[in-house]
Amino acid sequence: IALYGDETITLPEVESNPTLPQAETKTIQAILESAEPQAEVAQKPVKIILVGRTGAGKSSLINTLFQAEKAEVDVLPSTDRIQEYTWTTPTNEVLNLLDTPGYEQVNRPELREQVLDYAASADLLLLVTPALDPALQMDLDFLQALKTDVPDLSAIGIITQVDRLRPIREWNPPYDWRDGNSAKEKSIREATIYRVEQLGEICELILPLVTEDSGNNRPAWNVTPLAAELVRAIAPAKQLRLARFLRDLEARSTAASQIIDRYTRQMATTQGL
């Protein structure tokens, strides 16, 4: 109005030393009081837990996502079925990944307690579900029990072995599984939608994946989008650290770019602070 109108407008005087509104001040104070000291966050390892039935492809997923050959592998006490992978950088940054046994083993009380204890301090849970097995009740039951004990734990569903969907003999990526019209793309999309309908209340995201198979010269597929989502799903203070442990160079670059972009936009906001 002042720029384009004919009337002369007198602007009110502006306080020379403005103060934040009381409510906003309390909001920022609450953020600072609840935040962990940066030094403490930097010392904590990134922790990820893998769950799923036997044969779902958890080990192949580890080899595809992370630099598995550089990890130390320990079998946890009292069981030969739970494996913990530990990656350490020269700067003493640590990634811990717990590869749990199939549900038929996790239902054993002593194993279940170990998994729940680890989940209580984990940053992220990955549910691995094979594409050709539509029976998801076991996945749902286990996730619901886990969420009851650890309600704030973020969960991502990963559909493995989607290359075995119809047409069975066809595998010629890349595939546009979200919008493509080929028979394979439709099969992948339908498998994903089905799991979103069944598990969507617990899993924040569900993505299809094909793991690397060096024996058959089959490269991995859809790794970069999945890796980016893994980084996005954990606490901001740990995101760049997780990105350093990813095997795929493009995934590491994409994750780093997303982190830079987000902080560039948030630098002057309460959320950024």
Coordinates of C-alpha atoms in Angstrom, one line a residue:
I1 CA 0.0 0.0 0.0
A2 CA 2.8 2.4 0.9
L3 CA 4.6 1.8 -2.4
Y4 CA 1.7 1.9 -4.8
G5 CA -1.0 3.9 -3.0
D6 CA -1.7 7.7 -3.2
E7 CA -2.0 8.2 0.5
T8 CA 0.9 9.2 2.7
I9 CA 1.4 6.7 5.5
T10 CA 3.2 7.4 8.7
L11 CA 5.1 4.3 9.9
P12 CA 5.2 3.6 13.6
E13 CA 8.4 4.1 15.6
V14 CA 10.5 1.0 15.8
E15 CA 12.1 0.0 19.1
S16 CA 15.8 0.5 18.9
N17 CA 16.6 -2.5 21.1
P18 CA 14.0 -5.1 20.3
T19 CA 13.7 -8.2 22.4
L20 CA 12.4 -11.6 21.5
P21 CA 8.9 -12.4 22.5
Q22 CA 8.8 -14.3 25.8
A23 CA 7.3 -17.4 24.3
E24 CA 10.0 -17.6 21.6
T25 CA 12.7 -17.1 24.2
K26 CA 11.4 -20.0 26.2
T27 CA 11.4 -22.2 23.1
I28 CA 15.0 -21.5 22.3
Q29 CA 16.0 -22.0 26.0
A30 CA 14.2 -25.4 26.0
I31 CA 16.1 -26.5 22.9
L32 CA 19.5 -25.5 24.4
E33 CA 18.7 -27.2 27.7
S34 CA 17.5 -30.4 26.1
A35 CA 20.3 -30.7 23.6
E36 CA 23.2 -33.0 24.4
P37 CA 26.7 -31.4 24.5
Q38 CA 28.3 -31.6 21.1
A39 CA 31.4 -33.4 22.6
E40 CA 29.1 -36.1 24.0
V41 CA 27.2 -36.6 20.7
A42 CA 30.5 -36.8 18.8
Q43 CA 31.7 -39.6 21.0
K44 CA 28.6 -41.8 20.6
P45 CA 28.8 -44.5 17.9
V46 CA 26.1 -44.8 15.2
K47 CA 24.0 -47.9 16.0
I48 CA 21.8 -49.7 13.5
I49 CA 19.8 -52.9 14.1
L50 CA 18.7 -55.4 11.3
V51 CA 15.7 -57.6 11.8
G52 CA 13.9 -60.0 9.5
R53 CA 13.2 -63.7 8.9
T54 CA 15.8 -66.2 7.9
G55 CA 16.8 -66.0 4.3
A56 CA 15.6 -62.4 3.9
G57 CA 19.0 -61.2 2.8
K58 CA 20.3 -59.3 5.8
S59 CA 24.0 -60.4 5.3
S60 CA 23.8 -59.4 1.6
L61 CA 22.3 -56.1 2.6
I62 CA 25.3 -55.4 4.9
N63 CA 27.8 -56.3 2.2
T64 CA 26.0 -54.0 -0.3
L65 CA 25.4 -50.9 1.9
F66 CA 28.6 -50.9 4.0
Q67 CA 32.3 -51.6 3.5
A68 CA 31.8 -55.1 5.2
E69 CA 35.3 -56.3 4.5
K70 CA 36.6 -53.5 6.7
A71 CA 34.4 -54.3 9.6
E72 CA 35.3 -56.3 12.7
V73 CA 32.7 -59.0 13.4
D74 CA 31.9 -60.3 16.9
V75 CA 29.5 -62.9 18.0
L76 CA 27.7 -61.7 21.1
P77 CA 28.0 -63.7 24.3
S78 CA 25.6 -66.6 24.9
T79 CA 24.6 -67.1 21.3
D80 CA 26.2 -67.9 18.0
R81 CA 23.4 -66.3 16.0
I82 CA 23.7 -62.6 16.8
Q83 CA 26.6 -60.8 15.0
E84 CA 27.8 -57.3 15.7
Y85 CA 29.7 -55.5 12.9
T86 CA 31.9 -52.6 14.0
W87 CA 33.5 -50.1 11.7
T88 CA 36.1 -47.6 13.0
T89 CA 37.6 -44.7 11.1
P90 CA 41.2 -43.4 11.7
T91 CA 39.5 -40.5 13.6
N92 CA 37.8 -43.0 16.0
E93 CA 34.3 -42.6 14.6
V94 CA 32.4 -45.8 15.1
L95 CA 29.5 -47.6 13.4
N96 CA 27.9 -50.6 15.2
L97 CA 25.5 -52.8 13.3
L98 CA 23.7 -55.7 14.9
D99 CA 22.7 -58.5 12.6
T100 CA 19.9 -60.4 14.4
P101 CA 18.9 -64.0 13.7
G102 CA 15.6 -64.9 12.1
Y103 CA 12.4 -64.5 14.0
E104 CA 12.3 -68.1 14.9
Q105 CA 15.5 -67.6 16.9
V106 CA 14.7 -64.2 18.2
N107 CA 11.6 -65.6 19.9
R108 CA 13.9 -67.4 22.3
P109 CA 13.8 -65.4 25.5
E110 CA 17.5 -64.8 25.9
L111 CA 18.0 -63.7 22.3
R112 CA 14.9 -61.5 22.4
E113 CA 16.2 -59.7 25.5
Q114 CA 19.6 -59.0 23.8
V115 CA 17.9 -57.6 20.7
L116 CA 15.6 -55.4 22.8
D117 CA 18.6 -54.1 24.9
Y118 CA 20.4 -53.2 21.7
A119 CA 17.3 -51.5 20.2
A120 CA 17.0 -49.3 23.3
S121 CA 20.2 -47.4 22.3
A122 CA 20.0 -47.8 18.5
D123 CA 19.6 -44.9 16.1
L124 CA 17.7 -46.9 13.4
L125 CA 16.0 -50.2 12.7
L126 CA 16.1 -51.8 9.3
L127 CA 13.4 -54.4 8.5
V128 CA 14.5 -56.7 5.7
T129 CA 11.6 -58.5 3.9
P130 CA 12.0 -60.7 0.8
A131 CA 9.8 -59.7 -2.2
L132 CA 8.4 -63.1 -2.9
D133 CA 7.1 -63.8 0.6
P134 CA 3.8 -62.0 1.1
A135 CA 3.3 -63.3 4.7
L136 CA 4.0 -60.2 6.8
Q137 CA 2.3 -61.1 10.1
M138 CA 5.6 -62.3 11.6
D139 CA 7.2 -59.0 10.7
L140 CA 4.3 -57.0 12.0
D141 CA 4.2 -58.8 15.3
F142 CA 7.9 -58.4 16.0
L143 CA 7.9 -54.7 15.0
Q144 CA 4.9 -54.0 17.2
A145 CA 6.6 -55.7 20.2
L146 CA 9.8 -53.8 19.5
K147 CA 8.0 -50.5 19.2
T148 CA 6.2 -51.1 22.5
D149 CA 9.5 -51.2 24.3
V150 CA 11.3 -48.6 22.1
P151 CA 8.6 -46.3 20.8
D152 CA 10.9 -43.6 19.5
L153 CA 13.1 -45.9 17.3
S154 CA 12.9 -45.0 13.6
A155 CA 12.3 -47.9 11.3
I156 CA 12.8 -48.4 7.5
G157 CA 11.6 -51.4 5.6
I158 CA 13.8 -52.8 2.8
I159 CA 12.3 -55.1 0.2
T160 CA 15.0 -57.5 -1.0
Q161 CA 15.2 -59.9 -4.0
V162 CA 12.8 -57.8 -6.2
D163 CA 14.7 -59.0 -9.2
R164 CA 12.9 -62.3 -8.7
L165 CA 9.5 -60.7 -9.2
R166 CA 7.7 -61.3 -12.5
P167 CA 8.9 -61.4 -15.3
I168 CA 11.2 -63.7 -13.5
R169 CA 14.0 -63.9 -16.1
E170 CA 14.0 -60.2 -16.7
W171 CA 16.5 -58.0 -14.9
N172 CA 17.8 -55.1 -16.9
P173 CA 18.0 -52.0 -14.7
P174 CA 17.5 -49.1 -14.2
Y175 CA 13.8 -49.4 -13.4
D176 CA 11.4 -46.5 -12.7
W177 CA 9.5 -48.5 -10.0
R178 CA 7.5 -45.5 -8.9
D179 CA 6.0 -44.4 -12.3
G180 CA 7.2 -46.9 -14.9
N181 CA 4.8 -49.0 -17.0
S182 CA 6.9 -52.1 -17.8
A183 CA 5.8 -55.4 -16.3
K184 CA 8.9 -55.5 -13.9
E185 CA 8.3 -51.9 -12.8
K186 CA 4.7 -52.7 -12.0
S187 CA 5.6 -55.8 -10.0
I188 CA 8.1 -53.9 -7.9
R189 CA 5.6 -51.1 -7.3
E190 CA 2.8 -53.5 -6.3
A191 CA 5.2 -55.3 -3.9
T192 CA 6.1 -52.0 -2.3
I193 CA 2.5 -50.7 -2.0
Y194 CA 1.5 -54.0 -0.4
R195 CA 4.1 -53.6 2.3
V196 CA 3.3 -50.0 2.8
E197 CA -0.3 -51.0 3.5
Q198 CA 0.7 -53.7 5.9
L199 CA 3.7 -52.1 7.7
G200 CA 3.3 -48.4 7.0
E201 CA 2.2 -47.5 10.5
I202 CA 5.5 -48.8 11.9
C203 CA 8.0 -48.3 9.1
E204 CA 8.5 -44.6 8.2
L205 CA 9.6 -45.6 4.7
I206 CA 9.7 -48.8 2.6
L207 CA 12.0 -49.1 -0.4
P208 CA 12.8 -52.0 -2.9
L209 CA 16.4 -53.1 -3.3
V210 CA 18.6 -55.6 -5.1
T211 CA 21.8 -56.4 -3.3
E212 CA 25.1 -56.9 -5.1
D213 CA 25.9 -60.5 -6.3
S214 CA 29.5 -60.5 -7.4
G215 CA 29.4 -64.3 -8.2
N216 CA 26.8 -63.7 -10.9
N217 CA 28.2 -60.2 -11.9
R218 CA 24.9 -58.6 -10.8
P219 CA 25.4 -55.0 -9.6
A220 CA 23.2 -53.6 -6.8
W221 CA 20.1 -51.6 -7.7
N222 CA 18.4 -48.7 -5.8
V223 CA 21.2 -48.4 -3.3
T224 CA 21.8 -44.6 -3.5
P225 CA 18.2 -43.6 -2.7
L226 CA 18.1 -46.1 0.2
A227 CA 21.4 -44.9 1.6
A228 CA 20.2 -41.3 1.4
E229 CA 17.1 -42.2 3.4
L230 CA 19.2 -44.0 6.0
V231 CA 21.3 -40.9 6.6
R232 CA 18.1 -38.7 6.7
A233 CA 16.5 -41.0 9.3
I234 CA 19.1 -40.6 12.1
A235 CA 20.0 -37.7 14.3
P236 CA 21.6 -34.7 12.4
A237 CA 24.7 -34.9 14.6
K238 CA 25.4 -38.4 13.3
Q239 CA 24.4 -38.1 9.7
L240 CA 27.8 -37.2 8.1
R241 CA 29.4 -39.9 10.2
L242 CA 27.0 -42.6 8.9
A243 CA 27.6 -41.4 5.3
R244 CA 31.4 -42.1 5.7
F245 CA 30.7 -45.8 6.3
L246 CA 28.6 -46.3 3.1
R247 CA 30.2 -48.4 0.4
D248 CA 28.6 -46.6 -2.6
L249 CA 30.5 -43.4 -3.5
E250 CA 27.5 -41.8 -5.1
A251 CA 25.5 -42.5 -2.0
R252 CA 28.1 -40.8 0.2
S253 CA 28.2 -37.8 -2.1
T254 CA 24.4 -37.6 -2.2
A255 CA 24.2 -37.8 1.5
A256 CA 26.8 -35.1 2.1
S257 CA 25.1 -32.8 -0.4
Q258 CA 21.8 -33.2 1.3
I259 CA 23.4 -32.5 4.7
I260 CA 25.0 -29.3 3.3
D261 CA 21.8 -28.2 1.6
R262 CA 19.7 -28.7 4.7
Y263 CA 22.0 -26.8 7.0
T264 CA 22.4 -24.0 4.5
R265 CA 18.6 -23.5 4.7
Q266 CA 18.3 -23.9 8.4
M267 CA 21.2 -21.8 9.7
A268 CA 19.0 -18.8 10.7
T269 CA 16.1 -20.8 12.1
T270 CA 15.2 -22.1 15.5
Q271 CA 15.3 -25.6 14.1
G272 CA 18.8 -25.0 12.8
L273 CA 19.9 -23.7 16.2

